[in-house]
mmCIF file of C-alpha atoms in Angstrom:
data_model
loop_
_atom_site.group_PDB
_atom_site.id
_atom_site.type_symbol
_atom_site.label_atom_id
_atom_site.label_comp_id
_atom_site.label_asym_id
_atom_site.label_seq_id
_atom_site.Cartn_x
_atom_site.Cartn_y
_atom_site.Cartn_z
ATOM 1 C CA ASN A 30 -16.923 -1.368 -3.155
ATOM 2 C CA SER A 31 -17.239 -3.877 -5.997
ATOM 3 C CA ALA A 32 -20.556 -2.250 -7.061
ATOM 4 C CA ASN A 33 -18.636 0.864 -8.125
ATOM 5 C CA LYS A 34 -17.792 0.878 -11.856
ATOM 6 C CA LEU A 35 -14.417 2.454 -11.167
ATOM 7 C CA ASP A 36 -11.279 0.369 -11.790
ATOM 8 C CA SER A 37 -8.600 2.998 -11.237
ATOM 9 C CA LEU A 38 -7.937 6.545 -10.032
ATOM 10 C CA SER A 39 -5.139 9.025 -10.621
ATOM 11 C CA LEU A 40 -3.086 10.278 -7.679
ATOM 12 C CA SER A 41 -4.714 13.710 -8.003
ATOM 13 C CA GLN A 42 -8.196 12.131 -7.891
ATOM 14 C CA LEU A 43 -7.218 10.154 -4.793
ATOM 15 C CA ARG A 44 -5.921 13.306 -3.096
ATOM 16 C CA SER A 45 -9.171 15.111 -3.926
ATOM 17 C CA ILE A 46 -11.291 12.284 -2.518
ATOM 18 C CA PHE A 47 -9.247 11.827 0.657
ATOM 19 C CA ALA A 48 -9.083 15.604 1.247
ATOM 20 C CA GLY A 49 -12.873 15.876 0.963
ATOM 21 C CA GLU A 50 -12.763 18.021 -2.196
ATOM 22 C CA VAL A 51 -14.639 15.327 -4.161
ATOM 23 C CA THR A 52 -17.636 14.103 -2.175
ATOM 24 C CA ASP A 53 -19.708 12.594 -5.010
ATOM 25 C CA TRP A 54 -18.631 9.879 -7.445
ATOM 26 C CA LYS A 55 -20.564 11.710 -10.187
ATOM 27 C CA VAL A 56 -17.785 14.332 -10.250
ATOM 28 C CA LEU A 57 -15.496 11.568 -11.545
ATOM 29 C CA GLY A 58 -18.146 10.267 -13.936
ATOM 30 C CA VAL A 59 -18.587 6.935 -12.147
ATOM 31 C CA GLY A 60 -20.368 5.510 -9.171
ATOM 32 C CA THR A 61 -23.624 4.048 -8.039
ATOM 33 C CA GLY A 62 -26.836 5.378 -6.562
ATOM 34 C CA GLU A 63 -26.652 8.962 -5.348
ATOM 35 C CA GLY A 64 -22.894 8.803 -5.608
ATOM 36 C CA LYS A 65 -21.954 10.267 -2.206
ATOM 37 C CA VAL A 66 -18.437 9.031 -1.398
ATOM 38 C CA GLY A 67 -18.103 7.083 1.833
ATOM 39 C CA PHE A 68 -14.446 7.328 2.800
ATOM 40 C CA TYR A 69 -13.067 5.124 5.557
ATOM 41 C CA GLY A 70 -9.675 5.902 6.998
ATOM 42 C CA LEU A 71 -7.088 4.268 9.226
ATOM 43 C CA ARG A 72 -5.442 6.124 12.086
ATOM 44 C CA GLU A 73 -1.898 7.385 11.564
ATOM 45 C CA SER A 74 -0.559 4.682 13.885
ATOM 46 C CA ASP A 75 -1.411 2.107 11.181
ATOM 47 C CA PRO A 76 1.572 1.397 8.871
ATOM 48 C CA SER A 77 -0.627 1.715 5.756
ATOM 49 C CA ALA A 78 -1.826 5.130 6.930
ATOM 50 C CA ARG A 79 1.752 6.317 7.431
ATOM 51 C CA ILE A 80 2.668 5.378 3.855
ATOM 52 C CA VAL A 81 -0.450 7.070 2.435
ATOM 53 C CA SER A 82 0.259 10.136 4.579
ATOM 54 C CA LYS A 83 3.841 10.329 3.289
ATOM 55 C CA GLU A 84 3.250 9.443 -0.357
ATOM 56 C CA LEU A 85 -0.196 10.945 -1.044
ATOM 57 C CA LEU A 86 -1.688 13.356 1.476
ATOM 58 C CA ALA A 87 -0.573 14.600 4.888
ATOM 59 C CA ALA A 88 -2.608 13.062 7.702
ATOM 60 C CA GLU A 89 -3.942 16.417 8.933
ATOM 61 C CA LYS A 90 -5.542 17.036 5.510
ATOM 62 C CA PHE A 91 -7.667 13.868 5.529
ATOM 63 C CA ARG A 92 -11.439 14.329 5.618
ATOM 64 C CA VAL A 93 -12.992 10.954 6.331
ATOM 65 C CA THR A 94 -16.459 9.553 6.842
ATOM 66 C CA ALA A 95 -15.311 7.246 9.621
ATOM 67 C CA TRP A 96 -12.039 6.130 11.195
ATOM 68 C CA LYS A 97 -11.560 2.380 11.433
ATOM 69 C CA LYS A 98 -9.303 0.549 13.871
ATOM 70 C CA ASP A 99 -7.612 -1.679 11.254
ATOM 71 C CA SER A 100 -7.666 -2.852 7.643
ATOM 72 C CA ALA A 101 -10.186 -5.648 8.325
ATOM 73 C CA GLU A 102 -12.690 -3.178 9.776
ATOM 74 C CA ALA A 103 -12.167 -0.757 6.863
ATOM 75 C CA ILE A 104 -12.662 -3.574 4.331
ATOM 76 C CA SER A 105 -15.861 -4.625 6.069
ATOM 77 C CA ALA A 106 -17.150 -1.018 6.028
ATOM 78 C CA VAL A 107 -16.456 -0.649 2.286
ATOM 79 C CA SER A 108 -18.048 -4.056 1.664
ATOM 80 C CA ASN A 109 -21.265 -2.753 3.238
ATOM 81 C CA ASP A 110 -21.208 0.678 1.544
ATOM 82 C CA PRO A 111 -21.803 0.690 -2.262
ATOM 83 C CA ASN A 112 -20.110 4.109 -2.427
ATOM 84 C CA GLY A 113 -17.309 3.284 0.009
ATOM 85 C CA ILE A 114 -13.555 3.574 -0.483
ATOM 86 C CA ALA A 115 -10.630 3.020 1.884
ATOM 87 C CA PHE A 116 -6.900 2.408 1.829
ATOM 88 C CA VAL A 117 -5.811 -0.801 3.551
ATOM 89 C CA ASP A 118 -2.915 -3.207 3.900
ATOM 90 C CA LEU A 119 -2.932 -5.317 0.720
ATOM 91 C CA THR A 120 -2.332 -8.525 2.670
ATOM 92 C CA ALA A 121 -5.603 -7.930 4.569
ATOM 93 C CA VAL A 122 -7.770 -8.014 1.415
ATOM 94 C CA PRO A 123 -9.586 -11.373 1.328
ATOM 95 C CA ASP A 124 -9.723 -13.461 -1.832
ATOM 96 C CA LYS A 125 -13.489 -13.766 -1.428
ATOM 97 C CA GLY A 126 -16.323 -13.141 0.991
ATOM 98 C CA GLN A 127 -16.252 -9.320 0.845
ATOM 99 C CA ALA A 128 -17.876 -7.038 -1.740
ATOM 100 C CA VAL A 129 -14.669 -5.093 -2.409
ATOM 101 C CA LYS A 130 -12.199 -4.724 -5.243
ATOM 102 C CA VAL A 131 -8.678 -3.342 -5.412
ATOM 103 C CA LEU A 132 -8.241 -0.202 -7.514
ATOM 104 C CA GLY A 133 -5.214 0.582 -9.630
ATOM 105 C CA ILE A 134 -3.515 3.972 -9.673
ATOM 106 C CA ARG A 135 -3.040 5.719 -13.010
ATOM 107 C CA ILE A 136 0.402 7.256 -13.462
ATOM 108 C CA GLY A 137 2.097 9.147 -16.276
ATOM 109 C CA SER A 138 0.805 11.784 -18.642
ATOM 110 C CA ALA A 139 -2.275 11.500 -20.845
ATOM 111 C CA LEU A 140 -0.108 10.289 -23.736
ATOM 112 C CA ASN A 141 1.603 7.479 -21.838
ATOM 113 C CA GLU A 142 -0.679 6.915 -18.856
ATOM 114 C CA LYS A 143 -0.731 3.434 -17.373
ATOM 115 C CA THR A 144 -2.581 1.808 -14.507
ATOM 116 C CA VAL A 145 -0.523 0.131 -11.800
ATOM 117 C CA LEU A 146 -2.258 -2.368 -9.542
ATOM 118 C CA PRO A 147 -0.956 -3.020 -6.030
ATOM 119 C CA THR A 148 0.593 -6.466 -6.354
ATOM 120 C CA ALA A 149 3.443 -8.059 -4.448
ATOM 121 C CA GLU A 150 5.709 -7.338 -7.437
ATOM 122 C CA THR A 151 4.745 -3.658 -7.948
ATOM 123 C CA ILE A 152 5.079 -3.037 -4.217
ATOM 124 C CA LYS A 153 8.476 -4.764 -4.073
ATOM 125 C CA ASN A 154 9.853 -2.846 -7.049
ATOM 126 C CA ALA A 155 8.160 0.402 -5.890
ATOM 127 C CA THR A 156 6.312 1.030 -9.175
ATOM 128 C CA TYR A 157 3.059 1.153 -7.216
ATOM 129 C CA PRO A 158 2.949 4.808 -6.066
ATOM 130 C CA LEU A 159 1.758 4.079 -2.515
ATOM 131 C CA SER A 160 4.632 1.838 -1.504
ATOM 132 C CA GLN A 161 7.992 2.365 0.116
ATOM 133 C CA ARG A 162 11.201 0.425 -0.142
ATOM 134 C CA ILE A 163 13.228 -0.130 3.006
ATOM 135 C CA TYR A 164 17.000 0.005 2.582
ATOM 136 C CA LEU A 165 19.472 -1.575 4.948
ATOM 137 C CA TYR A 166 23.089 -0.597 4.461
ATOM 138 C CA VAL A 167 25.965 -2.523 5.990
ATOM 139 C CA HIS A 168 29.536 -1.281 5.736
ATOM 140 C CA PRO A 169 31.767 -3.742 3.815
ATOM 141 C CA GLN A 170 34.070 -3.962 6.849
ATOM 142 C CA ALA A 171 31.217 -4.545 9.274
ATOM 143 C CA SER A 172 31.459 -7.422 11.729
ATOM 144 C CA GLU A 173 30.092 -10.825 10.785
ATOM 145 C CA MET A 174 27.397 -10.321 13.422
ATOM 146 C CA ALA A 175 26.236 -7.113 11.696
ATOM 147 C CA LYS A 176 26.195 -8.882 8.318
ATOM 148 C CA ASP A 177 24.229 -11.796 9.807
ATOM 149 C CA PHE A 178 21.741 -9.315 11.285
ATOM 150 C CA ALA A 179 21.294 -7.752 7.825
ATOM 151 C CA LYS A 180 20.603 -11.209 6.368
ATOM 152 C CA PHE A 181 18.095 -11.839 9.146
ATOM 153 C CA MET A 182 16.271 -8.564 8.408
ATOM 154 C CA ALA A 183 16.247 -9.111 4.640
ATOM 155 C CA THR A 184 14.884 -12.646 4.919
ATOM 156 C CA CYS A 185 12.565 -12.262 7.916
ATOM 157 C CA GLY A 186 14.649 -14.727 9.918
ATOM 158 C CA GLN A 187 14.931 -17.288 7.155
ATOM 159 C CA SER A 188 18.665 -16.839 6.674
ATOM 160 C CA ALA A 189 20.629 -19.931 7.665
ATOM 161 C CA ALA A 190 22.839 -17.525 9.638
ATOM 162 C CA SER A 191 19.900 -16.581 11.852
ATOM 163 C CA PRO A 192 19.524 -18.266 15.235
ATOM 164 C CA TYR A 193 15.781 -17.546 14.898
ATOM 165 C CA PHE A 194 15.395 -19.567 11.686
ATOM 166 C CA GLU A 195 12.746 -21.926 13.114
ATOM 167 C CA THR A 196 10.942 -19.538 15.471
ATOM 168 C CA GLU A 197 10.395 -16.957 12.722
ATOM 169 C CA LYS A 198 9.184 -19.512 10.165
ATOM 170 C CA ALA A 199 5.459 -18.721 10.593
ATOM 171 C CA VAL A 200 6.023 -14.982 10.081
ATOM 172 C CA ALA A 201 8.291 -15.601 7.112
ATOM 173 C CA ASP A 202 5.736 -17.948 5.546
ATOM 174 C CA VAL A 203 3.102 -15.189 5.635
ATOM 175 C CA TYR A 204 5.555 -12.747 4.009
ATOM 176 C CA ARG A 205 6.554 -15.317 1.386
ATOM 177 C CA LYS A 206 2.899 -16.149 0.637
ATOM 178 C CA ASN A 207 2.357 -12.487 -0.183
ATOM 179 C CA GLY A 208 5.513 -12.253 -2.302
ATOM 180 C CA LEU A 209 7.423 -10.056 0.127
ATOM 181 C CA VAL A 210 10.386 -12.325 0.962
ATOM 182 C CA PRO A 211 13.102 -12.510 -0.081
ATOM 183 C CA PHE A 212 13.449 -8.849 -0.926
ATOM 184 C CA PRO A 213 14.419 -8.183 -4.536
ATOM 185 C CA PRO A 214 17.693 -6.475 -5.360
ATOM 186 C CA PRO A 215 17.285 -2.686 -5.428
ATOM 187 C CA ALA A 216 16.373 -1.335 -8.859
ATOM 188 C CA GLU A 217 18.300 1.518 -10.355
ATOM 189 C CA LYS A 218 16.611 4.725 -9.199
ATOM 190 C CA LYS A 219 15.070 6.608 -12.143
ATOM 191 C CA LEU A 220 13.169 9.828 -11.845
ATOM 192 C CA PRO A 221 9.886 9.965 -13.770
ATOM 193 C CA THR A 222 9.933 12.120 -16.871
ATOM 194 C CA THR A 223 6.264 12.988 -16.508
ATOM 195 C CA LEU A 224 4.034 13.464 -13.520
ATOM 196 C CA PRO A 225 0.348 12.581 -13.233
#
């Protein structure tokens, strides 16, 4: 909720909140009112929930205030709860009209800690900790049809090779608006030298 003074959390703080170990914002030294955390979760069938479950905390360990059917409902719940927090699909966060803000995640050690906000760029390059890159490999000797299919997948149907170029335009426009298409070239994989 935008009334909360918090701008970022570490991964360990997020795990503690989502697991129900931290139930009061005062434990973290921030918050409003009485400080009781209102956590709103999305069911595991939601793509955002699957990423959070894989990258942060297993689904069976979540302790939530209330399950919401989708990101819009979770955003609305947090907007109405000064002590609320939820994870949602970034593209569902409205520019205005809701009393919510997006939190960054602090990564690195105390000496070189930095806050990473979930933006189209940090999600694409996988520097935002709660994101996943999808890889599609095509053998160099694959058929032209297989290569065209890979182009279709990587451009959401906007490849000139795609027979669905026009019919997929609306979907591709939404992806492009949110900075998700075309996919960037894969970055060289580097293991972190420090952990949060």
